[in-house]
Short mmCIF file of C-alpha atoms and ligand atoms in Angstrom, two decimals:
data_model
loop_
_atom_site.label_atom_id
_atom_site.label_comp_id
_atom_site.label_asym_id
_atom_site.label_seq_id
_atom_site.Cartn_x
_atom_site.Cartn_y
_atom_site.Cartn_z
CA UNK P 285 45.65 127.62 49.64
CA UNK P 286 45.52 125.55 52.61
CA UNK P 287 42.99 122.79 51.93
CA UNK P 288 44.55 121.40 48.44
CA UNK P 289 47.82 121.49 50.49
CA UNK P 290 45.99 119.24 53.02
CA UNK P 291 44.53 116.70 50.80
CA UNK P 292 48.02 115.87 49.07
CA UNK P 293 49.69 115.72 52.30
CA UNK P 294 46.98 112.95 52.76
CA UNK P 295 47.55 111.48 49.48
CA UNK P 296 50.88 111.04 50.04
CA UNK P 297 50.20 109.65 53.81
CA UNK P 298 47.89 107.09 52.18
CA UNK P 299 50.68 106.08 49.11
CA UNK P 300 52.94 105.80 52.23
CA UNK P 301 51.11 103.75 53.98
CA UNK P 302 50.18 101.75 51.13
CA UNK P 303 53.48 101.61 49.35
CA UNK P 304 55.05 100.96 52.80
CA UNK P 305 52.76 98.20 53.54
CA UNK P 306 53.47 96.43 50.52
CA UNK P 307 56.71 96.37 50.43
CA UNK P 308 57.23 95.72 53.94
CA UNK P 309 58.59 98.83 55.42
CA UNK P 310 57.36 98.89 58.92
CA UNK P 311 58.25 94.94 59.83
CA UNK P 312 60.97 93.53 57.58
CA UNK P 313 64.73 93.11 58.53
CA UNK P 314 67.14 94.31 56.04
CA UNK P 315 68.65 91.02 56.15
CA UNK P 316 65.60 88.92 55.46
CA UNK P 317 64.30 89.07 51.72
CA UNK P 318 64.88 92.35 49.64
CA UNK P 319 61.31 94.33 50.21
CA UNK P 320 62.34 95.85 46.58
CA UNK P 321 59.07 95.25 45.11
CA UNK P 322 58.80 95.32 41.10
CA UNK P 323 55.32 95.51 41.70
CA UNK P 324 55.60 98.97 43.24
CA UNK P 325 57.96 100.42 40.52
CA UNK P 326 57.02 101.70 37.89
CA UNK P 327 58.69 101.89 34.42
CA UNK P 328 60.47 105.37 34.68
CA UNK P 329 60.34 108.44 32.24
CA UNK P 330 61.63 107.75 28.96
CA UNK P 331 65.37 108.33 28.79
CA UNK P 332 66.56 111.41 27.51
CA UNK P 333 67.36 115.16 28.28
CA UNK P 334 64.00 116.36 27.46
CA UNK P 335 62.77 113.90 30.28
CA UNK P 336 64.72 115.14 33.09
CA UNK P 337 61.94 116.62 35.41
CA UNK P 338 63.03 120.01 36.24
CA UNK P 339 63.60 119.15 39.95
CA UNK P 340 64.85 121.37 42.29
CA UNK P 341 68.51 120.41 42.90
CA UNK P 342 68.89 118.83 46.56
CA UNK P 343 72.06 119.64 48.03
CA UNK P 344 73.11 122.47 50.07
CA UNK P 345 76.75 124.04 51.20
CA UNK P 346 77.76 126.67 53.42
CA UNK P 347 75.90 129.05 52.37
CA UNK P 348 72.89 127.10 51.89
CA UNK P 349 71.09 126.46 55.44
CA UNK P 350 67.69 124.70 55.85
CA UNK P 351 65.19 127.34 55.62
CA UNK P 352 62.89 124.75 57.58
CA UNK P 353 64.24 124.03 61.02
CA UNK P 354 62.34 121.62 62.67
CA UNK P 355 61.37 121.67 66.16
CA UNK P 356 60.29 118.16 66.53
CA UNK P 357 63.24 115.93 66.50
CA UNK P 358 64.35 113.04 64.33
CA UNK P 359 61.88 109.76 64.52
CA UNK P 360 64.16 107.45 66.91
CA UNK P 361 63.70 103.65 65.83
CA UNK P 362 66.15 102.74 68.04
CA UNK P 363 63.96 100.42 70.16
CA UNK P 364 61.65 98.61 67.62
CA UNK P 365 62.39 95.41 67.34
CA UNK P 366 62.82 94.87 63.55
CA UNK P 367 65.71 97.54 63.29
CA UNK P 368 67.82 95.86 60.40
CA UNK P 369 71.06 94.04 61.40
CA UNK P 370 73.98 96.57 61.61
CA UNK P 371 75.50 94.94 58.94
CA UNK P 372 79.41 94.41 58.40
CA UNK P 373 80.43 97.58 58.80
CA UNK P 374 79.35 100.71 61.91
CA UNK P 375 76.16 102.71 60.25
CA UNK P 376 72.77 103.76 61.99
CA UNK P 377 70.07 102.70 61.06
CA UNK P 378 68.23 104.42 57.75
CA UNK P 379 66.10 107.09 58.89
CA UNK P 380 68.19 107.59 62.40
CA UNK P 381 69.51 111.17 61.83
CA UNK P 382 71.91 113.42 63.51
CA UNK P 383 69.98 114.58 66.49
CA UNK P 384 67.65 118.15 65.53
CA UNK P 385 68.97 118.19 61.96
CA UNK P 386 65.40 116.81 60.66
CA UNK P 387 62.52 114.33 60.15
CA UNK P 388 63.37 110.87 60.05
CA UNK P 389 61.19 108.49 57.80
CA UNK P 390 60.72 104.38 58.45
CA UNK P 391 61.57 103.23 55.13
CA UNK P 392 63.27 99.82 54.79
CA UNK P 393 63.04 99.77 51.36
CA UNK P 394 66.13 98.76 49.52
CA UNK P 395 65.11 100.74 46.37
CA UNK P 396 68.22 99.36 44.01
CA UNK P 397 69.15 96.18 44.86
CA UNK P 398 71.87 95.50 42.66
CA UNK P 399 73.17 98.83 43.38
CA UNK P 400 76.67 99.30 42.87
CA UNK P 401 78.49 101.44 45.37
CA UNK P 402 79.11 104.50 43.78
CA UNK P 403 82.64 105.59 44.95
CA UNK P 404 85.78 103.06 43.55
CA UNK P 405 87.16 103.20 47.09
CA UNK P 406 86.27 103.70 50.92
CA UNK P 407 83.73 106.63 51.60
CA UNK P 408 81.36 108.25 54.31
CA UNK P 409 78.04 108.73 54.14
CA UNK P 410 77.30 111.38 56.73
CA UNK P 411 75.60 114.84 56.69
CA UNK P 412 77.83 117.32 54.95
CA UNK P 413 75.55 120.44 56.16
CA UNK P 414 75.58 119.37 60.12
CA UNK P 415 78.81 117.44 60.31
CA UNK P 416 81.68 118.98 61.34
CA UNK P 417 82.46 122.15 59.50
CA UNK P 418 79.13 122.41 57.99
CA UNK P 419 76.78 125.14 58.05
CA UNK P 420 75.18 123.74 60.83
CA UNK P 421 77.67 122.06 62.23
CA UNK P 422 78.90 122.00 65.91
CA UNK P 423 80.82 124.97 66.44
CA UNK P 424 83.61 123.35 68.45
CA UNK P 425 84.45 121.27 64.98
CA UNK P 426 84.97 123.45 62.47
CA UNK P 427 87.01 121.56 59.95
CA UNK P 428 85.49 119.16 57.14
CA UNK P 429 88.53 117.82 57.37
CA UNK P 430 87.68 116.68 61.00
CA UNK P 431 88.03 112.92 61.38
CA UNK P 432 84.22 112.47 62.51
CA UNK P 433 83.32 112.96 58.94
CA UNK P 434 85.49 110.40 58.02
CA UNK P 435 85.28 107.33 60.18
CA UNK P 436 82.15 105.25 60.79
CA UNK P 437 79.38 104.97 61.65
CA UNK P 438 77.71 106.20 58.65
CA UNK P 439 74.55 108.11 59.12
CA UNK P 440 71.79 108.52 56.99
CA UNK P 441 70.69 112.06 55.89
CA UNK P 442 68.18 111.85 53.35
CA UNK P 443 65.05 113.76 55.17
CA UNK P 444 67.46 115.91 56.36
CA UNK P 445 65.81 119.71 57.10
CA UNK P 446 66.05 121.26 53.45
CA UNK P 447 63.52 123.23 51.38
CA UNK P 448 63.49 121.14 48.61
CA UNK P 449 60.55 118.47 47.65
CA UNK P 450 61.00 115.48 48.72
CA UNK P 451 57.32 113.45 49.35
CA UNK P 452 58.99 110.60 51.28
CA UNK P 453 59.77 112.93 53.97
CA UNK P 454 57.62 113.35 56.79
CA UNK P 455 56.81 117.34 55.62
CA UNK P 456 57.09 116.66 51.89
CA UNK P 457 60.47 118.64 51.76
CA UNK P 458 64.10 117.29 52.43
CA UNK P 459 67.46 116.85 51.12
CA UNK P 460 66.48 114.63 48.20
CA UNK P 461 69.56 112.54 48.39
CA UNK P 462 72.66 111.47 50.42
CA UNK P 463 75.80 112.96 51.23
CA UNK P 464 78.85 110.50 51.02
CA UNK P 465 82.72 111.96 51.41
CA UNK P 466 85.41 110.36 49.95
CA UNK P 467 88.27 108.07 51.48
CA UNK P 468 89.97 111.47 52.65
CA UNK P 469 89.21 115.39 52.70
CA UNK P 470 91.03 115.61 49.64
CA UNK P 471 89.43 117.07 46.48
CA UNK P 472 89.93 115.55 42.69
CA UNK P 473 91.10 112.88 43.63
CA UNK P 474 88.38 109.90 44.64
CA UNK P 475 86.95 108.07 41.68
CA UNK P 476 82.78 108.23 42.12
CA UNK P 477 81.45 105.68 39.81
CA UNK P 478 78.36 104.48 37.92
CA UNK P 479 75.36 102.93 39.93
CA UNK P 480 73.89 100.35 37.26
CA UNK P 481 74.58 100.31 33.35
CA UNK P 482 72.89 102.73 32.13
CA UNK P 483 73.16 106.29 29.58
CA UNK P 484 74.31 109.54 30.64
CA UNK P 485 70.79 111.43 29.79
CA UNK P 486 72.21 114.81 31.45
CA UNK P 487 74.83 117.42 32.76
CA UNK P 488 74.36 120.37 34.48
CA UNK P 489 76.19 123.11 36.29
CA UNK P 490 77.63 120.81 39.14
CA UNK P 491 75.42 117.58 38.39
CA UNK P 492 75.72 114.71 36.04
CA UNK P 493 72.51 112.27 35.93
CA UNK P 494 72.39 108.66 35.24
CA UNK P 495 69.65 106.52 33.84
CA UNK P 496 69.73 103.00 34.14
CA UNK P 497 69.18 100.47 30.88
CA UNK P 498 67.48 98.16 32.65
CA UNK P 499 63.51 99.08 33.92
CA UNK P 500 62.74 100.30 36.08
CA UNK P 501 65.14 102.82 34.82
CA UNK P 502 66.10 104.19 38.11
CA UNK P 503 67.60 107.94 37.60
CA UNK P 504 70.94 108.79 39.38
CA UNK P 505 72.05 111.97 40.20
CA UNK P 506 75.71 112.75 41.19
CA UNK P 507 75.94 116.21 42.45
CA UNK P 508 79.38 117.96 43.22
CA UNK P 509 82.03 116.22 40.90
CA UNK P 510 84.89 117.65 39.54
CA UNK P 511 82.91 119.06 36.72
CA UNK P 512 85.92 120.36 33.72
CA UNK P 513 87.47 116.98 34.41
CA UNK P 514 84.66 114.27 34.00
CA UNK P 515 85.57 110.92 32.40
CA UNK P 516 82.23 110.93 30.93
CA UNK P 517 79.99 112.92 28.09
CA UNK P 518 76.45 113.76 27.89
CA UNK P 519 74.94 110.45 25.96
CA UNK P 520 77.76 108.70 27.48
CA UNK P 521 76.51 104.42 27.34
CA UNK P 522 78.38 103.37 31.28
CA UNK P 523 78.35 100.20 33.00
CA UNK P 524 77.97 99.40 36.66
CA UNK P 525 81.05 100.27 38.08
CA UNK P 526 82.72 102.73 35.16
CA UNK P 527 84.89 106.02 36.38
CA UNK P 528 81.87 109.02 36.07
CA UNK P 529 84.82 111.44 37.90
CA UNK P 530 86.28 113.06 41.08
CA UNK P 531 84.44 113.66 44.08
CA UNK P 532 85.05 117.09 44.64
CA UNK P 533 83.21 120.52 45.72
CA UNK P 534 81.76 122.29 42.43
CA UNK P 535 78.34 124.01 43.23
CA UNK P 536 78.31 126.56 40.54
CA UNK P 537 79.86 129.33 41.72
CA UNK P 538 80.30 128.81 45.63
CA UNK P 539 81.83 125.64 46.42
CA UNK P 540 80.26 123.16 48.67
CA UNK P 541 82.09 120.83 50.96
CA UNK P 542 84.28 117.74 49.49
CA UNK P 543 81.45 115.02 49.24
CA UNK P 544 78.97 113.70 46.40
CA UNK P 545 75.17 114.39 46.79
CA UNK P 546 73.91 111.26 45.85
CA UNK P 547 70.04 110.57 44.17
CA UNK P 548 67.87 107.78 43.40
CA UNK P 549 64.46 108.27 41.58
CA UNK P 550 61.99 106.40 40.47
CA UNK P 551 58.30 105.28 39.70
CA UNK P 552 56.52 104.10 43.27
CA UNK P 553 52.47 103.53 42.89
CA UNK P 554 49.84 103.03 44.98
CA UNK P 555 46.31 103.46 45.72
CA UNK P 556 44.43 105.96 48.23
CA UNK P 557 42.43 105.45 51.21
CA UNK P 558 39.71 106.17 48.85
CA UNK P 559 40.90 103.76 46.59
CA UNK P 560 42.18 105.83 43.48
CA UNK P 561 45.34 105.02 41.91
CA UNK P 562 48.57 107.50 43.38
CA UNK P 563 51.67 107.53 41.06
CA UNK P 564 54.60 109.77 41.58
CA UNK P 565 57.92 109.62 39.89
CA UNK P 566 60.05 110.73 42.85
CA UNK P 567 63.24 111.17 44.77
CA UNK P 568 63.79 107.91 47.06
CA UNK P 569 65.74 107.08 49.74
CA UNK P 570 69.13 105.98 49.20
CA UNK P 571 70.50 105.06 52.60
CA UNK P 572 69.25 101.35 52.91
CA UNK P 573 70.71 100.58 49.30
CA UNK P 574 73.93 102.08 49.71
CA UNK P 575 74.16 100.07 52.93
CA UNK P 576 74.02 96.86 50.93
CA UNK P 577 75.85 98.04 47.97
CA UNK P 578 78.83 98.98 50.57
CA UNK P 579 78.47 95.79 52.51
CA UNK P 580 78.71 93.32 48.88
CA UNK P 581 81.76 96.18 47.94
CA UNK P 582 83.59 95.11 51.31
CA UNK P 583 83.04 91.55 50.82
CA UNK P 584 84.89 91.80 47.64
CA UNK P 585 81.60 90.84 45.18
CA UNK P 586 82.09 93.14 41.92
CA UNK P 587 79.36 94.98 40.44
CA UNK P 588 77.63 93.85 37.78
ZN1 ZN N 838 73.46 116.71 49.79
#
């Protein structure tokens, strides 16, 4: 069981390294040229229901704790010198998470550049799990309402210590996405909106996913809404920007807290050490493009 475990943990290293080479991960300043590399993307599965991969769903509430605690802490990047610029508005750096909640990564990638911010107003992109009144959270804040959820600086929480696969991650498993509250700790009431123009290709229990039109057809997965009160239907054409529906707390039958599980997959290639050709169709990391996408929403540009 071991050794095949062993030799895709080195595949994936070697895409990593590869990938991350390429498109400039480890020495390229968010604010210099997008590292976004067409090259690396590959066209994504063809739209449709039947072409959802049946992906373990990301998020966890309350009741869901990581059932891999890490003893290592989070990779600190604090001190390179090609951190990217902190931007117009208070956020750590992508891959700088909440101290012991989980492997950081060094991805600079901004993996949709044209995202568009997917909440109408203000919001929070912070751990929902360790954050104040989260499952892990400190014990002395035991509100979500507590304002430390929702003030800046944002923090990213995307290799967060989950169960779930998530290759990017420095174990292969994370959180798959990230968590982003609302304006306020109030429930059905926040418009979340669509990332790109794309279809509605599928609903489930407490998620509604988004393909883009446009290749590389980039897959969005909103986790969390107000589910009986959508604005959209399965099939549903959007554009960038359109009312989805209300950040709220549905997760089946045990609510989470108020926030939206955000996802962004997609096609990344590379080649092995060895020299054969890696492709995985995977979840990426969201942070460094919601960044952007917040800073062009703040600065008034609309999304197109
Ligand atoms: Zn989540």
């Amino acid at each position: 069981m071991r050794a095949p475990l062993i030799i895709l943990i080195l595949i994936l290293l070697a895409v990593l390294a590869l990938v991350g080479y390429n498109s400039g991960w480890f020495g390229t300043s968010a604010t210099g040229p997008s590292p976004t590399t067409a090259g690396d993307i590959l066209p994504g599965a063809p739209v449709g229901p039947g072409a959802e991969p049946d992906e373990p769903v990301g998020d966890g509430g309350l009741e869901q704790l990581p059932d891999e605690a890490q003893a290592q802490g989070p990779v600190d990047p604090v001190n390179t010198p090609d951190l990217p610029a902190a931007g117009t508005f208070g956020h750590f750096p992508a891959g700088e998470l909440l101290p012991k909640s989980g492997s950081g990564y060094l991805d600079r990638t901004t993996w949709s550049p044209q995202l568009c911010f997917p909440f109408a107003e203000d919001a929070f992109a912070n751990s929902q799990v360790y954050g104040a009144g989260g499952g892990m959270g400190p014990k002395d804040k035991p509100s979500q309402c507590d304002a430390s959820n929702y003030s800046l600086p944002w923090r990213d929480n995307f290799c967060e210590s989950r169960g779930h696969a998530s290759p990017l991650c420095a174990n292969g498993k994370g959180h798959q996405g990230q968590d982003i509250r609302p304006a306020t700790c109030k429930k059905d009431k926040h418009w979340v909106v669509a990332a790109e123009d794309g279809i509605i290709t599928d609903m489930g229990t407490y998620t509604v996913t988004l393909t883009g039109a446009a290749p590389p057809h980039r897959v969005y997965r909103y986790l969390h809404m107000r589910m009986n009160q959508l604005a959209v239907k399965d099939g549903a054409t959007v554009k960038a920007g359109d009312k989805l529906g209300l950040a709220s707390n549905d997760f089946g039958g045990t609510p989470t807290t108020i926030h939206m599980h955000f996802e962004i997959r997609s096609g990344v290639s590379g080649v092995s050490t060895d020299g054969k050709p890696v492709k995985l169709h995977t979840f990426l990391p969201p942070y460094q493009s919601l960044v952007a996408a917040y800073d062009r929403k703040r600065a008034g540009q609309a999304c197109q």
